[in-house]
XYZ file of N, CA and C in Angstrom:
441
model
N -34.267 72.552 -43.174
C -33.400 71.436 -42.344
C -32.921 70.899 -43.347
N -33.187 70.151 -44.419
C -32.663 69.453 -44.905
C -32.438 69.852 -45.446
N -31.432 71.478 -45.848
C -30.444 72.192 -47.347
C -29.706 71.847 -46.227
N -30.223 72.386 -44.630
C -28.445 71.828 -43.907
C -27.648 71.112 -43.312
N -29.323 70.262 -43.463
C -28.105 68.831 -44.058
C -27.710 68.111 -45.187
N -27.682 68.483 -45.957
C -27.574 68.558 -46.742
C -25.841 68.925 -47.793
N -25.568 70.576 -47.048
C -24.954 71.393 -46.724
C -24.018 70.327 -46.211
N -24.290 70.106 -44.811
C -23.111 68.765 -44.040
C -22.708 67.985 -44.671
N -23.515 67.188 -45.720
C -23.122 66.276 -46.336
C -22.102 66.783 -47.580
N -21.872 67.388 -47.830
C -21.504 67.845 -48.560
C -19.782 68.091 -48.179
N -20.511 69.554 -46.877
C -18.821 69.656 -46.662
C -18.450 68.672 -45.744
N -18.624 66.879 -44.906
C -17.999 66.069 -44.959
C -17.393 65.804 -45.919
N -18.337 65.676 -46.977
C -17.536 64.731 -47.753
C -16.254 65.569 -47.877
N -15.542 66.573 -48.212
C -15.434 67.313 -48.642
C -13.986 66.943 -48.023
N -14.251 66.943 -46.084
C -13.488 66.649 -45.921
C -12.828 65.083 -45.276
N -13.869 64.106 -45.583
C -13.603 62.768 -46.172
C -11.529 62.992 -47.422
N -12.712 63.545 -48.156
C -11.634 63.392 -49.731
C -10.047 64.431 -49.366
N -10.437 64.944 -48.542
C -9.311 65.774 -48.506
C -8.213 64.341 -47.307
N -9.003 64.246 -46.718
C -8.389 63.128 -45.315
C -7.408 62.101 -45.991
N -8.124 61.369 -47.134
C -8.165 60.843 -48.060
C -6.398 60.903 -48.456
N -6.356 62.706 -48.529
C -5.645 62.598 -49.739
C -4.315 63.463 -48.976
N -4.611 62.902 -48.075
C -2.659 63.253 -47.116
C -3.335 64.916 -46.397
N -4.023 65.082 -46.118
C -4.385 66.498 -45.004
C -5.132 66.130 -43.792
N -4.557 65.490 -43.195
C -4.999 64.968 -41.637
C -5.430 66.279 -40.997
N -5.419 66.536 -40.723
C -5.751 68.586 -40.372
C -6.858 67.782 -40.190
N -7.654 67.809 -41.612
C -8.963 68.258 -41.924
C -9.750 66.919 -40.885
N -8.927 65.880 -40.723
C -9.549 64.334 -39.438
C -10.143 65.269 -37.956
N -9.950 67.224 -38.324
C -8.867 66.696 -36.195
C -10.595 67.952 -36.102
N -11.888 67.080 -35.254
C -13.061 67.506 -35.063
C -12.719 68.576 -33.901
N -11.740 69.611 -33.599
C -12.078 70.010 -32.732
C -11.195 71.802 -33.312
N -11.341 71.514 -35.240
C -11.389 72.767 -35.636
C -12.392 72.553 -36.438
N -12.826 74.143 -36.895
C -14.525 73.763 -37.537
C -14.046 73.366 -38.776
N -15.447 72.883 -39.388
C -15.559 72.132 -40.923
C -14.879 73.232 -41.801
N -14.934 74.735 -41.749
C -15.145 75.471 -42.921
C -13.212 75.954 -42.646
N -12.947 75.278 -41.451
C -11.812 76.095 -41.402
C -11.343 74.618 -41.934
N -11.330 73.655 -42.083
C -10.649 72.231 -42.125
C -11.033 71.780 -43.986
N -12.136 72.522 -44.592
C -12.474 72.746 -46.109
C -10.893 73.750 -46.230
N -11.656 74.874 -45.834
C -10.299 76.221 -46.282
C -8.653 76.028 -46.285
N -8.350 75.274 -44.900
C -6.438 74.938 -45.331
C -7.169 73.414 -46.200
N -8.039 72.384 -46.524
C -7.685 71.577 -47.257
C -7.197 72.201 -48.094
N -8.371 73.056 -49.073
C -7.615 73.876 -50.636
C -5.762 74.278 -50.918
N -6.026 75.192 -49.759
C -4.742 76.010 -49.416
C -3.529 74.837 -49.521
N -4.021 73.711 -48.392
C -2.728 72.563 -48.706
C -2.844 71.743 -49.918
N -3.619 71.988 -50.631
C -2.960 70.990 -51.962
C -2.680 72.466 -53.123
N -3.235 73.322 -52.902
C -2.406 74.267 -53.674
C -0.651 75.064 -53.409
N -0.757 74.219 -52.166
C 0.064 74.121 -51.581
C 1.716 73.354 -51.891
N 0.801 72.482 -52.089
C 1.708 70.738 -52.319
C 2.384 71.181 -54.022
N 1.029 71.627 -54.324
C 2.080 71.680 -55.563
C 2.680 73.215 -56.268
N 2.445 74.102 -55.143
C 3.280 75.187 -55.062
C 2.405 75.488 -56.552
N 1.084 76.255 -56.552
C 0.220 76.713 -57.034
C -0.011 78.057 -56.727
N 0.568 78.141 -55.295
C 0.116 79.767 -54.514
C 0.847 79.272 -53.276
N 1.329 81.046 -52.207
C 1.990 81.299 -51.437
C 0.968 81.436 -49.815
N 0.127 81.089 -50.120
C -1.152 81.609 -49.141
C -0.468 81.529 -48.031
N -1.043 81.971 -47.496
C -0.133 81.616 -45.437
C -1.708 81.219 -45.524
N -1.793 79.494 -44.715
C -2.946 79.905 -44.383
C -3.194 79.918 -42.663
N -2.970 79.976 -41.911
C -2.456 80.003 -40.667
C -3.227 80.940 -40.353
N -2.920 82.219 -40.865
C -4.287 82.468 -40.207
C -6.020 82.746 -39.506
N -6.604 81.780 -40.446
C -7.720 81.147 -40.751
C -7.512 80.390 -39.761
N -7.157 80.593 -38.316
C -7.320 79.405 -37.849
C -6.556 80.591 -36.454
N -5.809 81.109 -36.382
C -6.087 82.243 -35.513
C -7.010 83.411 -35.088
N -7.852 83.075 -33.859
C -8.777 83.145 -33.089
C -9.188 84.548 -33.207
N -8.358 85.203 -33.780
C -7.899 86.606 -33.365
C -8.155 87.673 -35.011
N -8.037 86.799 -36.310
C -7.871 87.475 -37.512
C -8.969 88.307 -37.763
N -8.807 90.009 -38.963
C -9.746 89.871 -38.656
C -10.553 90.076 -39.971
N -11.814 90.922 -40.347
C -12.308 90.273 -41.728
C -11.714 90.768 -42.683
N -10.382 91.305 -42.804
C -10.067 92.474 -43.394
C -8.882 90.705 -43.478
N -8.297 90.392 -42.800
C -7.212 89.392 -43.031
C -7.637 87.902 -43.056
N -9.757 88.047 -43.596
C -9.602 86.493 -43.947
C -10.438 86.895 -45.473
N -11.016 88.132 -46.066
C -11.192 88.149 -47.122
C -10.026 88.190 -47.758
N -8.436 88.895 -47.535
C -7.477 89.386 -47.938
C -6.685 87.959 -48.950
N -7.047 86.625 -47.047
C -6.787 85.398 -47.768
C -7.824 84.100 -48.173
N -9.016 84.855 -48.713
C -10.033 84.451 -49.667
C -9.563 84.408 -50.547
N -9.188 85.718 -51.001
C -9.195 86.608 -52.096
C -8.247 85.579 -52.862
N -6.493 85.246 -52.382
C -5.423 84.915 -52.574
C -5.701 83.558 -52.758
N -6.781 82.676 -52.196
C -6.692 81.572 -52.499
C -7.721 81.595 -54.008
N -8.730 81.885 -53.846
C -9.456 82.031 -55.288
C -8.324 82.795 -55.942
N -8.360 83.708 -56.061
C -7.068 83.712 -57.458
C -5.719 82.979 -57.984
N -4.773 82.071 -56.750
C -4.648 80.968 -56.984
C -5.422 79.671 -58.019
N -6.176 79.456 -57.070
C -7.065 78.161 -57.961
C -7.590 78.523 -59.112
N -7.786 79.561 -59.885
C -8.339 80.485 -60.440
C -7.346 80.678 -61.412
N -6.196 81.431 -61.146
C -4.758 80.865 -62.458
C -4.164 79.425 -62.843
N -4.281 78.845 -61.208
C -3.948 77.326 -61.470
C -4.878 76.786 -63.085
N -6.156 76.454 -62.932
C -7.755 76.066 -63.597
C -7.021 76.347 -64.802
N -6.852 78.209 -65.062
C -6.470 78.714 -66.036
C -5.550 77.773 -66.878
N -4.325 78.123 -66.072
C -3.433 77.070 -67.179
C -3.105 75.600 -67.440
N -4.531 74.964 -66.621
C -4.591 74.087 -66.686
C -5.515 73.463 -68.537
N -6.497 74.831 -67.765
C -7.299 74.799 -68.978
C -6.319 74.976 -69.835
N -5.627 76.214 -70.633
C -4.954 76.116 -71.778
C -3.675 75.300 -71.949
N -3.455 74.529 -71.275
C -2.434 73.414 -70.627
C -3.243 71.993 -72.247
N -4.293 71.624 -71.375
C -4.723 70.948 -71.504
C -6.515 70.922 -73.196
N -6.273 72.696 -73.300
C -7.923 72.654 -73.947
C -9.227 72.503 -73.510
N -9.177 72.135 -72.536
C -10.383 72.056 -71.287
C -11.261 72.778 -71.602
N -12.742 72.759 -71.471
C -13.937 72.975 -71.321
C -14.333 73.453 -69.577
N -13.225 73.186 -68.749
C -14.089 73.246 -67.879
C -15.040 74.888 -67.926
N -15.944 74.283 -67.004
C -16.182 76.291 -66.152
C -16.105 75.988 -64.503
N -15.389 75.174 -63.963
C -15.807 75.511 -62.814
C -13.642 77.100 -62.332
N -15.068 77.447 -61.400
C -14.192 78.870 -61.501
C -14.344 79.095 -59.317
N -13.900 79.298 -58.684
C -13.758 80.166 -56.956
C -13.395 81.801 -56.987
N -15.555 81.849 -56.556
C -14.926 83.212 -56.216
C -15.499 83.463 -54.662
N -14.635 84.013 -53.866
C -14.508 84.989 -52.600
C -15.777 84.889 -51.878
N -16.958 84.914 -52.392
C -18.431 84.882 -51.582
C -18.743 83.539 -51.535
N -18.395 82.851 -52.903
C -18.731 81.354 -52.612
C -17.923 80.306 -51.367
N -16.547 81.071 -51.873
C -15.982 80.896 -50.426
C -15.856 81.151 -49.293
N -16.390 82.520 -48.700
C -16.608 82.533 -47.670
C -17.885 82.279 -47.341
N -18.883 82.055 -48.261
C -19.882 81.796 -48.196
C -20.377 80.617 -47.497
N -19.126 80.098 -47.942
C -19.103 77.911 -46.923
C -19.955 77.383 -48.436
N -20.217 77.719 -50.007
C -20.989 76.817 -50.873
C -20.359 76.034 -50.598
N -20.644 74.949 -49.718
C -19.545 73.475 -50.134
C -19.595 72.746 -51.019
N -21.508 73.382 -51.402
C -21.634 72.224 -53.267
C -20.185 72.741 -54.087
N -20.117 74.075 -54.049
C -18.925 74.557 -55.111
C -17.656 73.565 -54.451
N -17.311 73.984 -53.455
C -15.913 73.955 -52.287
C -15.956 72.244 -52.656
N -17.106 71.038 -52.965
C -16.427 70.180 -53.416
C -16.368 69.962 -54.732
N -16.495 70.564 -55.501
C -16.126 70.554 -56.753
C -14.652 71.590 -56.655
N -14.310 72.264 -56.516
C -12.851 72.319 -55.810
C -11.790 71.712 -55.873
N -12.247 71.769 -54.811
C -11.494 70.468 -53.816
C -11.779 69.243 -55.098
N -12.987 68.500 -55.482
C -12.091 66.821 -56.431
C -10.939 67.538 -57.049
N -12.211 68.697 -57.813
C -10.640 69.056 -58.956
C -9.021 69.294 -57.743
N -9.665 69.605 -57.288
C -7.285 70.290 -56.962
C -6.313 68.725 -56.514
N -7.878 67.065 -56.134
C -7.012 66.548 -55.555
C -7.247 65.851 -56.749
N -7.503 66.124 -57.608
C -7.473 64.487 -58.821
C -6.481 65.529 -59.790
N -6.103 66.321 -60.099
C -4.997 67.254 -60.245
C -4.021 67.295 -59.738
N -3.927 67.280 -57.989
C -2.302 67.042 -57.806
C -2.464 65.731 -57.916
N -3.052 64.825 -58.009
C -2.872 63.568 -57.737
C -1.639 63.027 -58.992
N -2.711 63.954 -59.854
C -2.331 63.617 -61.808
C -0.711 63.812 -62.170
N -0.414 65.410 -61.382
C 1.135 65.643 -61.239
C 2.291 64.793 -60.080
N 1.623 63.797 -58.475
C 2.284 63.323 -58.319
C 2.439 61.922 -59.265
N 2.107 61.353 -59.651
C 1.928 60.445 -60.655
C 2.842 60.641 -61.127
N 3.244 61.405 -62.344
C 3.593 61.737 -63.324
C 5.553 62.043 -62.621
N 4.991 62.963 -61.745
C 6.839 62.926 -60.995
C 7.292 61.297 -60.736
N 6.134 61.229 -60.264
C 6.828 59.544 -59.475
C 7.103 58.764 -60.897
N 6.771 58.941 -61.659
C 6.960 57.813 -63.563
C 7.975 58.974 -63.463
N 8.727 59.759 -63.318
C 9.583 59.968 -64.472
C 11.051 59.652 -63.393
N 10.357 59.474 -61.840
C 11.132 59.789 -60.979
C 12.234 57.704 -61.253
N 10.513 56.649 -61.501
C 10.890 55.767 -62.049
C 12.094 55.755 -62.662
N 11.004 56.228 -63.905
C 12.523 56.269 -65.640
C 13.933 56.787 -65.015
N 13.628 57.810 -64.527
C 15.266 58.534 -64.286
C 16.235 57.467 -63.444
N 15.511 56.527 -62.172
C 16.216 55.534 -61.617
C 16.943 54.149 -63.108
N 15.924 54.405 -63.182
C 16.131 53.153 -63.937
C 17.321 52.826 -65.317
N 17.185 54.232 -66.217
C 17.717 54.670 -66.869
C 19.318 55.172 -66.587
N 19.228 55.441 -65.222
C 21.338 55.540 -63.809
C 21.001 54.184 -64.468
N 20.442 52.971 -63.550
C 20.857 51.591 -62.971
C 20.679 50.882 -64.501
N 20.264 51.038 -65.668
C 20.638 50.062 -66.356
C 21.524 50.506 -67.166
N 22.189 49.811 -67.637
C 23.517 49.042 -68.220
C 23.130 49.671 -69.408
N 24.636 50.556 -70.335
C 23.987 50.108 -72.093
C 24.437 49.092 -72.895
N 23.598 48.853 -73.255
C 23.650 46.789 -73.765
C 25.160 48.058 -75.047
N 24.975 47.117 -75.184
C 26.689 46.642 -75.819
C 27.833 47.133 -75.276
N 27.761 47.701 -74.231
C 29.222 48.127 -73.551
C 30.365 46.329 -72.797
């Protein structure tokens, strides 16, 4: 029983982080927890153009097992590719990865790590884009000295 409670706590932590990050669909209690977490993963990946996964199939009541496996494979591939690129660009030694059986098996301990990494990564990219936009606007609005 404690194991189930711990799993639920980790799932709810994932959901709270995703809602705070802007994925409001994760707050909808009508949607099963697993689907909210997976949808949040795709939301994060899509928000940074790290994937073109269509997660709507996960929310279809008649999605086949084959369709769900294909989506899970695409999510894992997109995440692992993004992580690999990040590690290459930053010389990170992170051992984080996501496998299809962890995703489909609702391994919330692992999914929580993935959600936290994605949220942190997307927030850093958003902050960088905002800073670049502010600097660009400043350069446009600031007259050259000596003119």
